[in-house]
Structure formats: structure tokens, C-alpha cells
Amino acid sequence: MIGLFGIVVSLVLLMYLAYKGFSVIILAPVLALFAVIWSGMTHELLGFYSQVFMSGLGGYIIKYFPLFLLGAVFGKLMDDSGSARTIAIFFVERLGHQRAMLSIVISCAILTYGGVSLFVVGFAVFPIASALFKELGIPKRLIPAAIMLGALTFTMTALPGTPAIQNAIPMPYFKTDLYAAPVLGIIASIFMLITGMWWLNRRVEHSIKQGEGYGNHIEQHKEILTHSDPSLLIAMIPIVLVILSNLILSKVIFPSMDTSYLATAQFGHTSLNSVIGLWSIITALVIACIAIIVLNWKRINDIRDSIQNGVSSSFLPIFNTASEVGYGSVIASLAGFVILKDFLVGLVPSNPLVSEAILVNVLAGITGSASGGLSIALNTMGETYMNLAHQFGISPELMHRVASMASGSLDSLPHNGAVITIIALCGLTHKQSYYDMFMVAVIFPLLALIGVITLGTYFGSF
């Protein structure tokens, strides 16, 4: 029990210190070794660090670095070419000022579903949202929630085909692709969008009745549209390419190829099912990046600089998450974790979907990271859940979708990096904005997750 207590204390410290702003890259190994000491294995400390922690960290980077790298480069090219801004302005103009909130949410959703990172989306959409909300007298404090609803809920974890890392992480564990349980994912996405919009529109109506207005904010808006921005057709082509290429590659092209060589020792005795999802999204992002460069050759001031900035911006996110995976690898190897593991599996013995959802949610909440919590959970329990899925006749696709969706609710607690970044970008505070962010990014995704588990339990994956 002392070892289990050490694990719990370690997890609490990880959450608290991450919230205080300490780097996870430093926290993860220190707190992992803290748990090792509590387990009475001080003499094995360096072995745990070099052979367990670093192996977990390195394995994650080997598997997912191309996604972080290409996603960051793609987002930077979409930003520097003006394509992200063009798409956002189009939806604002077409949906009209009377649907200002919906136009901002849909703009964020289209961009993130097409593979553009949250940070690019935020910088592209915020000036437009700020100017629009100010003109219509909608409180500025609602902008972060609108961005969160469009960028960090259904397009991150539920909508089938989304290239978000949270949808990609479960693939190797459950031998699935990005389109796992598509109908359930669509139902959950519609629920999150409708409930989120209901909440935000209700808050707008309340603010109008109270005569609140935009608020007294001193800010300078950069020019929203420049003469060099591409047309909507040019801006949308890379987005469409990501979606269509991924679908065709994963469903048609790669399955038709002879990949028997993967079963040899040289390629790790693996199978196509284990890598097809990653292959598809990596190839799709490469195609999309090339398309942006070709279509916007004269619009991007310095293509080499844009690519380099994208590459540089991918390093910190991948190492943050990989460090959390290394932490999880150490925790999973301790004797105390067996007690925790048995407890989680035994919560609902006949339905591992429930314990999977709880485990991923709790770890995502503790780490303040959807990808970090999901990676720790599946790195420690992925094989167990796959075996339980076979044992109870549960579709691996359903396990994938539940795992992905579970990562996208409690992750959005106040210490989440994306929450902090969006609030800072908008020049606001947690006190002003977090309540509405909590509703659209935590409560409604949790309800959607419960709905998917219920439907999946009674009707299976579809």
C-alpha cells in the first residue's frame, strides 16, 4: 500500500506543479522517480530512469513525432499563406452577423478538422471574433469558449477522420484507423455542437438583457484581410486534401498494397493494421503541405522560414507529451500500480469501456493534457483493454472512440495549456472566461461520452 500511496502523491504533485507552471519535461522524470523511491526501490533508481522512463519517452517520439512535426508545419503554412484567415472570414460573412457565435465556432471547426493546430486557429480567428463581437455588443469573455467549442471538442476527439493526435494515439493499440466507430462519433459531435451552441447563445441573450456589452477592453486589432490572401477555393484545397487523402489511403490504396514484408524481423514483425492509420495521416499531411506551397508560392514571404518555424514549434509539444508517457511507463512498472489497475478493471467487470473512460479522463485531468493523459493510459493499459475487448466481444473501434473522447473532457481543467493559451491570447482571465469554457469543453463532452458508452454497450460499434 505504501507504493500505491507514493503513486497517488506523485500524480497529485504532477497536477499541482504543472498548474503552477513548472515544465512537465522536468516534472515527469523527477516525480516518476519519487514514486520509485516510495516503492522501496531506491537502489534501482537510475535503472528506472534510463531503461524504463527513457524507453517510454523515446518510443513515443519514434511513433508520433512525424504527426507533431507535419501538423505544426501544415498549420504554420496555412497561417503564413493567409489561408486560415480566408476560411474564417468566409464563414463569418456567409452566416451573417446574426449568427456571429456560430460563425466563429464553425470557422474553428473547419480549420481544426482540416489539420490546422489550435494555436494557428486561435491567432487567425480571434481578431475576427473580437471585431465582430465588439460591433454586435457580445461580451468578449465568450470568445475563448467559442474557440474551445470549435477547436477542442468534437473536432479533436469525436468526428471520424479528424487528424488530431488524440484521434491518432489509440490506433496502434486497437489496430484501428481515424474513422473508428464513425456513426457514434458523428452523433457525439452533433450533440457537443448543439449543446455548446445552446449554452453560448443562452449566455449571449442573458448578457444582452443585462446590458453588458462587449466590455471595456483596450486592444489593437491587426488588419483582418490583406490583398494577398488567397481565395476560398485556394484556401480550402489543402484542407480537403488532408481529409480525402487520408480516407482514400487508409481505405483503398494501402490495403491494396503488398505489405507482407512488415511481418519480417527487419520491420519488427508487425502488420499493416498496426501502422495503416499513421501511414495514412502522415502521407495526407505531406500532400497537403506540398499543395499549400505550390498554391501560395508568391504569397508566403519566406517558405523556408515558415517551414523552419513550424518545425521548431513541434519540439516542445512532442517532448512534453513524451515525458508524460515516460512517467506513465515508470508508474505502470511499479507493484503499487497492479492494485490500481485491478481496481479500475473491476469497476464494471463486464464493461471495460467504463473503466477505460474513467482512467483516460482522470489522467488527462491530472496532466492537463488530452494527448498526455491518453498516452499514459494506453501505454500502461492498452494491451489489457484490447484483451478485455476480445473477451467481452467489444469492437476495438468502440474502444478507440471511447478512449479518444475520454481524453477530451477533464483535460480542459484550468491548468490545461490550451486553456491558458486561449485566455492569454484573448487578453482575459480565468475568472472572466473559464466558466463558459468549462461548460462547453468539459461538461458537454462528458455527457457525449456517457451517451457513446451507453449506445455502444447496447448496440455495439457503428
PDB file of N, CA, C and O in Angstrom, residues 184-211:
ATOM      1  N   LEU A 184     -21.216   6.653 -34.354  1.00  0.00           N
ATOM      2  CA  LEU A 184     -21.203   7.078 -32.955  1.00  0.00           C
ATOM      3  C   LEU A 184     -20.437   8.395 -32.793  1.00  0.00           C
ATOM      4  O   LEU A 184     -20.841   9.280 -32.027  1.00  0.00           O
ATOM      5  N   GLY A 185     -19.331   8.515 -33.526  1.00  0.00           N
ATOM      6  CA  GLY A 185     -18.556   9.753 -33.476  1.00  0.00           C
ATOM      7  C   GLY A 185     -19.345  10.944 -34.002  1.00  0.00           C
ATOM      8  O   GLY A 185     -19.283  12.047 -33.443  1.00  0.00           O
ATOM      9  N   ILE A 186     -20.091  10.732 -35.071  1.00  0.00           N
ATOM     10  CA  ILE A 186     -20.899  11.815 -35.641  1.00  0.00           C
ATOM     11  C   ILE A 186     -22.022  12.215 -34.679  1.00  0.00           C
ATOM     12  O   ILE A 186     -22.294  13.403 -34.484  1.00  0.00           O
ATOM     13  N   ILE A 187     -22.680  11.223 -34.086  1.00  0.00           N
ATOM     14  CA  ILE A 187     -23.745  11.513 -33.111  1.00  0.00           C
ATOM     15  C   ILE A 187     -23.190  12.339 -31.950  1.00  0.00           C
ATOM     16  O   ILE A 187     -23.791  13.339 -31.527  1.00  0.00           O
ATOM     17  N   ALA A 188     -22.037  11.922 -31.429  1.00  0.00           N
ATOM     18  CA  ALA A 188     -21.418  12.651 -30.318  1.00  0.00           C
ATOM     19  C   ALA A 188     -21.036  14.066 -30.742  1.00  0.00           C
ATOM     20  O   ALA A 188     -21.207  15.024 -29.966  1.00  0.00           O
ATOM     21  N   SER A 189     -20.533  14.211 -31.963  1.00  0.00           N
ATOM     22  CA  SER A 189     -20.137  15.531 -32.465  1.00  0.00           C
ATOM     23  C   SER A 189     -21.331  16.466 -32.565  1.00  0.00           C
ATOM     24  O   SER A 189     -21.265  17.637 -32.164  1.00  0.00           O
ATOM     25  N   ILE A 190     -22.426  15.960 -33.112  1.00  0.00           N
ATOM     26  CA  ILE A 190     -23.641  16.769 -33.235  1.00  0.00           C
ATOM     27  C   ILE A 190     -24.140  17.192 -31.852  1.00  0.00           C
ATOM     28  O   ILE A 190     -24.534  18.345 -31.638  1.00  0.00           O
ATOM     29  N   PHE A 191     -24.098  16.250 -30.911  1.00  0.00           N
ATOM     30  CA  PHE A 191     -24.541  16.568 -29.544  1.00  0.00           C
ATOM     31  C   PHE A 191     -23.689  17.678 -28.948  1.00  0.00           C
ATOM     32  O   PHE A 191     -24.208  18.642 -28.362  1.00  0.00           O
ATOM     33  N   MET A 192     -22.360  17.562 -29.067  1.00  0.00           N
ATOM     34  CA  MET A 192     -21.475  18.578 -28.491  1.00  0.00           C
ATOM     35  C   MET A 192     -21.675  19.936 -29.141  1.00  0.00           C
ATOM     36  O   MET A 192     -21.683  20.972 -28.470  1.00  0.00           O
ATOM     37  N   LEU A 193     -21.873  19.945 -30.468  1.00  0.00           N
ATOM     38  CA  LEU A 193     -22.072  21.210 -31.169  1.00  0.00           C
ATOM     39  C   LEU A 193     -23.394  21.860 -30.759  1.00  0.00           C
ATOM     40  O   LEU A 193     -23.448  23.054 -30.459  1.00  0.00           O
ATOM     41  N   ILE A 194     -24.473  21.083 -30.745  1.00  0.00           N
ATOM     42  CA  ILE A 194     -25.790  21.626 -30.417  1.00  0.00           C
ATOM     43  C   ILE A 194     -25.847  22.123 -28.973  1.00  0.00           C
ATOM     44  O   ILE A 194     -26.315  23.235 -28.694  1.00  0.00           O
ATOM     45  N   THR A 195     -25.369  21.304 -28.038  1.00  0.00           N
ATOM     46  CA  THR A 195     -25.424  21.729 -26.635  1.00  0.00           C
ATOM     47  C   THR A 195     -24.497  22.914 -26.371  1.00  0.00           C
ATOM     48  O   THR A 195     -24.847  23.831 -25.616  1.00  0.00           O
ATOM     49  N   GLY A 196     -23.325  22.906 -26.995  1.00  0.00           N
ATOM     50  CA  GLY A 196     -22.397  24.022 -26.831  1.00  0.00           C
ATOM     51  C   GLY A 196     -22.969  25.320 -27.377  1.00  0.00           C
ATOM     52  O   GLY A 196     -22.874  26.377 -26.740  1.00  0.00           O
ATOM     53  N   MET A 197     -23.589  25.240 -28.559  1.00  0.00           N
ATOM     54  CA  MET A 197     -24.194  26.431 -29.146  1.00  0.00           C
ATOM     55  C   MET A 197     -25.394  26.897 -28.329  1.00  0.00           C
ATOM     56  O   MET A 197     -25.611  28.108 -28.166  1.00  0.00           O
ATOM     57  N   TRP A 198     -26.172  25.948 -27.830  1.00  0.00           N
ATOM     58  CA  TRP A 198     -27.300  26.319 -26.969  1.00  0.00           C
ATOM     59  C   TRP A 198     -26.811  27.106 -25.762  1.00  0.00           C
ATOM     60  O   TRP A 198     -27.390  28.136 -25.395  1.00  0.00           O
ATOM     61  N   TRP A 199     -25.748  26.636 -25.146  1.00  0.00           N
ATOM     62  CA  TRP A 199     -25.217  27.313 -23.975  1.00  0.00           C
ATOM     63  C   TRP A 199     -24.705  28.710 -24.316  1.00  0.00           C
ATOM     64  O   TRP A 199     -25.034  29.689 -23.628  1.00  0.00           O
ATOM     65  N   LEU A 200     -23.910  28.809 -25.369  1.00  0.00           N
ATOM     66  CA  LEU A 200     -23.313  30.101 -25.716  1.00  0.00           C
ATOM     67  C   LEU A 200     -24.381  31.112 -26.148  1.00  0.00           C
ATOM     68  O   LEU A 200     -24.312  32.289 -25.773  1.00  0.00           O
ATOM     69  N   ASN A 201     -25.345  30.672 -26.929  1.00  0.00           N
ATOM     70  CA  ASN A 201     -26.420  31.583 -27.342  1.00  0.00           C
ATOM     71  C   ASN A 201     -27.244  32.038 -26.139  1.00  0.00           C
ATOM     72  O   ASN A 201     -27.684  33.191 -26.065  1.00  0.00           O
ATOM     73  N   ARG A 202     -27.448  31.119 -25.214  1.00  0.00           N
ATOM     74  CA  ARG A 202     -28.170  31.461 -23.981  1.00  0.00           C
ATOM     75  C   ARG A 202     -27.404  32.513 -23.185  1.00  0.00           C
ATOM     76  O   ARG A 202     -27.999  33.457 -22.633  1.00  0.00           O
ATOM     77  N   ARG A 203     -26.093  32.374 -23.146  1.00  0.00           N
ATOM     78  CA  ARG A 203     -25.267  33.341 -22.421  1.00  0.00           C
ATOM     79  C   ARG A 203     -25.260  34.705 -23.119  1.00  0.00           C
ATOM     80  O   ARG A 203     -25.222  35.749 -22.458  1.00  0.00           O
ATOM     81  N   VAL A 204     -25.304  34.687 -24.461  1.00  0.00           N
ATOM     82  CA  VAL A 204     -25.380  35.946 -25.202  1.00  0.00           C
ATOM     83  C   VAL A 204     -26.692  36.659 -24.901  1.00  0.00           C
ATOM     84  O   VAL A 204     -26.723  37.872 -24.649  1.00  0.00           O
ATOM     85  N   GLU A 205     -27.781  35.921 -24.944  1.00  0.00           N
ATOM     86  CA  GLU A 205     -29.099  36.502 -24.666  1.00  0.00           C
ATOM     87  C   GLU A 205     -29.153  37.096 -23.258  1.00  0.00           C
ATOM     88  O   GLU A 205     -29.699  38.192 -23.047  1.00  0.00           O
ATOM     89  N   HIS A 206     -28.581  36.384 -22.308  1.00  0.00           N
ATOM     90  CA  HIS A 206     -28.564  36.875 -20.926  1.00  0.00           C
ATOM     91  C   HIS A 206     -27.759  38.170 -20.827  1.00  0.00           C
ATOM     92  O   HIS A 206     -28.174  39.117 -20.132  1.00  0.00           O
ATOM     93  N   SER A 207     -26.620  38.219 -21.514  1.00  0.00           N
ATOM     94  CA  SER A 207     -25.775  39.423 -21.446  1.00  0.00           C
ATOM     95  C   SER A 207     -26.465  40.625 -22.082  1.00  0.00           C
ATOM     96  O   SER A 207     -26.310  41.760 -21.611  1.00  0.00           O
ATOM     97  N   ILE A 208     -27.230  40.374 -23.141  1.00  0.00           N
ATOM     98  CA  ILE A 208     -27.951  41.469 -23.800  1.00  0.00           C
ATOM     99  C   ILE A 208     -29.019  42.028 -22.864  1.00  0.00           C
ATOM    100  O   ILE A 208     -29.194  43.242 -22.739  1.00  0.00           O
ATOM    101  N   LYS A 209     -29.728  41.137 -22.178  1.00  0.00           N
ATOM    102  CA  LYS A 209     -30.758  41.569 -21.234  1.00  0.00           C
ATOM    103  C   LYS A 209     -30.150  42.381 -20.097  1.00  0.00           C
ATOM    104  O   LYS A 209     -30.763  43.304 -19.567  1.00  0.00           O
ATOM    105  N   GLN A 210     -28.927  42.003 -19.712  1.00  0.00           N
ATOM    106  CA  GLN A 210     -28.248  42.704 -18.626  1.00  0.00           C
ATOM    107  C   GLN A 210     -27.558  43.979 -19.094  1.00  0.00           C
ATOM    108  O   GLN A 210     -27.044  44.748 -18.273  1.00  0.00           O
ATOM    109  N   GLY A 211     -27.544  44.193 -20.419  1.00  0.00           N
ATOM    110  CA  GLY A 211     -26.896  45.369 -20.974  1.00  0.00           C
ATOM    111  C   GLY A 211     -25.399  45.370 -20.793  1.00  0.00           C
ATOM    112  O   GLY A 211     -24.753  46.411 -20.663  1.00  0.00           O
TER     113      GLY A 211
END
